[in-house]
CSV table of C-alpha atoms in Angstrom, one decimal:
chain,number,residue,atom,x,y,z
A,665,MET,CA,-5.1,-2.2,-9.0
A,666,VAL,CA,-1.4,-1.4,-9.1
A,667,PHE,CA,-1.6,0.1,-12.6
A,668,ASN,CA,-4.4,2.6,-11.9
A,669,GLN,CA,-2.6,4.0,-8.9
A,670,THR,CA,0.7,4.6,-10.7
A,671,GLN,CA,-0.6,6.3,-13.8
A,672,MET,CA,0.4,9.9,-13.9
A,673,ASP,CA,-0.9,10.9,-17.3
A,674,GLY,CA,-4.6,9.8,-16.7
A,675,SER,CA,-4.5,7.3,-19.6
A,676,SER,CA,-5.4,3.7,-19.3
A,677,LYS,CA,-1.9,2.7,-20.4
A,678,LEU,CA,1.2,2.3,-18.5
A,679,GLY,CA,3.9,4.5,-20.0
A,680,LEU,CA,7.6,3.8,-20.0
A,681,GLN,CA,8.3,6.2,-17.1
A,682,GLU,CA,5.3,4.9,-15.1
A,683,PHE,CA,6.4,1.2,-15.8
A,684,HIS,CA,10.0,2.1,-14.6
A,685,ARG,CA,8.6,3.7,-11.3
A,686,LEU,CA,6.4,0.7,-10.7
A,687,TRP,CA,9.3,-1.8,-11.5
A,688,THR,CA,11.6,-0.1,-9.2
A,689,LYS,CA,9.0,0.0,-6.4
A,690,ILE,CA,8.3,-3.7,-6.9
A,691,GLN,CA,12.1,-4.5,-6.6
A,692,LYS,CA,12.4,-2.4,-3.4
A,693,TYR,CA,9.3,-4.2,-1.9
A,694,LEU,CA,10.7,-7.5,-3.0
A,695,GLU,CA,13.9,-6.9,-1.0
A,696,ILE,CA,11.8,-5.8,1.9
A,697,PHE,CA,9.7,-8.9,1.7
A,698,LYS,CA,12.7,-11.2,1.5
A,699,SER,CA,14.4,-9.6,4.5
A,700,HIS,CA,11.3,-10.1,6.7
A,701,ASP,CA,10.3,-13.5,5.4
A,702,SER,CA,12.5,-14.9,8.2
A,703,ASP,CA,11.7,-18.6,7.6
A,704,ALA,CA,11.9,-18.3,3.8
A,705,SER,CA,8.4,-19.6,3.4
A,706,GLY,CA,7.4,-17.2,0.8
A,707,THR,CA,4.8,-15.7,3.3
A,708,MET,CA,5.0,-13.3,6.2
A,709,SER,CA,3.3,-13.5,9.6
A,710,SER,CA,1.5,-10.5,11.0
A,711,HIS,CA,4.6,-9.9,13.2
A,712,GLU,CA,6.9,-10.0,10.1
A,713,MET,CA,4.4,-7.8,8.3
A,714,ARG,CA,4.6,-5.1,10.9
A,715,ALA,CA,8.4,-4.8,10.6
A,716,ALA,CA,8.1,-4.9,6.8
A,717,LEU,CA,5.6,-2.1,6.7
A,718,ALA,CA,7.9,0.0,9.0
A,719,GLU,CA,10.8,-0.6,6.8
A,720,ALA,CA,8.8,0.6,3.8
A,721,GLY,CA,8.0,3.8,5.7
A,722,PHE,CA,4.5,3.0,7.0
A,723,GLN,CA,4.0,3.5,10.6
A,724,VAL,CA,0.6,2.0,11.5
A,725,ASN,CA,-1.0,0.9,14.8
A,726,SER,CA,-2.2,-2.5,15.9
A,727,ALA,CA,-5.7,-1.9,14.8
A,728,VAL,CA,-4.6,-1.2,11.1
A,729,ILE,CA,-2.3,-4.2,11.2
A,730,GLN,CA,-5.3,-6.4,12.2
A,731,GLU,CA,-7.3,-4.9,9.2
A,732,ILE,CA,-4.5,-5.5,6.9
A,733,VAL,CA,-4.2,-9.1,8.1
A,734,GLY,CA,-8.0,-9.6,7.8
A,735,ARG,CA,-7.9,-8.4,4.2
A,736,TYR,CA,-4.6,-9.7,2.7
A,737,ALA,CA,-3.8,-12.9,4.8
A,738,ASP,CA,-4.8,-16.3,4.0
A,739,THR,CA,-6.7,-18.6,6.4
A,740,SER,CA,-3.4,-19.3,8.3
A,741,TYR,CA,-2.7,-15.7,8.6
A,742,ALA,CA,0.1,-15.7,6.2
A,743,ILE,CA,0.7,-12.9,3.6
A,744,ASP,CA,2.2,-13.9,0.3
A,745,PHE,CA,4.2,-11.5,-1.9
A,746,ASP,CA,1.4,-10.6,-4.2
A,747,CYS,CA,-0.8,-9.6,-1.3
A,748,PHE,CA,2.2,-7.7,0.2
A,749,ILE,CA,2.6,-5.7,-3.0
A,750,GLY,CA,-1.1,-5.0,-3.3
A,751,CYS,CA,-1.1,-4.0,0.4
A,752,LEU,CA,1.8,-1.5,0.1
A,753,ILE,CA,0.5,0.0,-3.1
A,754,ARG,CA,-2.8,0.6,-1.4
A,755,LEU,CA,-1.2,2.1,1.7
A,756,GLU,CA,0.8,4.5,-0.6
A,757,MET,CA,-2.3,5.7,-2.3
A,758,LEU,CA,-4.2,6.1,1.1
A,759,PHE,CA,-1.5,8.0,2.7
A,760,LYS,CA,-1.1,10.2,-0.4
A,761,MET,CA,-4.9,10.9,-0.5
A,762,PHE,CA,-4.9,11.7,3.2
A,763,ARG,CA,-2.0,14.1,2.9
A,764,THR,CA,-3.7,15.8,-0.1
A,765,LEU,CA,-6.9,16.3,1.9
A,766,ASP,CA,-5.1,17.3,5.2
A,767,LYS,CA,-4.6,20.9,4.0
A,768,LYS,CA,-3.7,22.2,7.5
A,769,ASN,CA,-1.3,19.2,8.3
A,770,GLN,CA,-3.2,18.5,11.4
A,771,GLY,CA,-3.5,14.7,10.9
A,772,LYS,CA,-7.3,15.0,10.4
A,773,ILE,CA,-9.6,15.3,7.5
A,774,GLN,CA,-13.3,15.9,7.0
A,775,LEU,CA,-15.2,14.3,4.2
A,776,ASP,CA,-18.8,14.7,3.0
A,777,LEU,CA,-20.6,11.6,1.7
A,778,GLN,CA,-19.6,12.1,-2.0
A,779,GLN,CA,-16.0,12.7,-1.1
A,780,TRP,CA,-15.9,9.4,0.9
A,781,LEU,CA,-17.7,7.5,-1.9
A,782,CYS,CA,-15.2,8.7,-4.4
A,783,LEU,CA,-12.2,7.7,-2.2
A,784,ALA,CA,-13.7,4.3,-1.2
A,785,ILE,CA,-14.5,3.4,-4.8
A,786,ASN,CA,-11.0,4.2,-5.9
């Protein structure tokens, strides 16, 4: 999942520049994760996750946080580092796709069925 969303040249291989961008991003996210894992458990609670997302530059509402926790947390509602990385990479992709489709910068987009399916499958 991470590799497909960072490839700039369209190949199925991760080039040196793409790897460097990905590695730098993972290091940044590791620092954010560590700073918000207040009990050093190796996981984050949903409350810690909200603050970590904000530090990473994602302002999302409670409904989105609930969806994130539902998708990425374990049965005790804890989010580990792997899931944290997957979540942030996915959010980056979603925000980028939205900004691309929001041509008038109004905070709204309209999709037909085919566009929605292409986005959902990605």
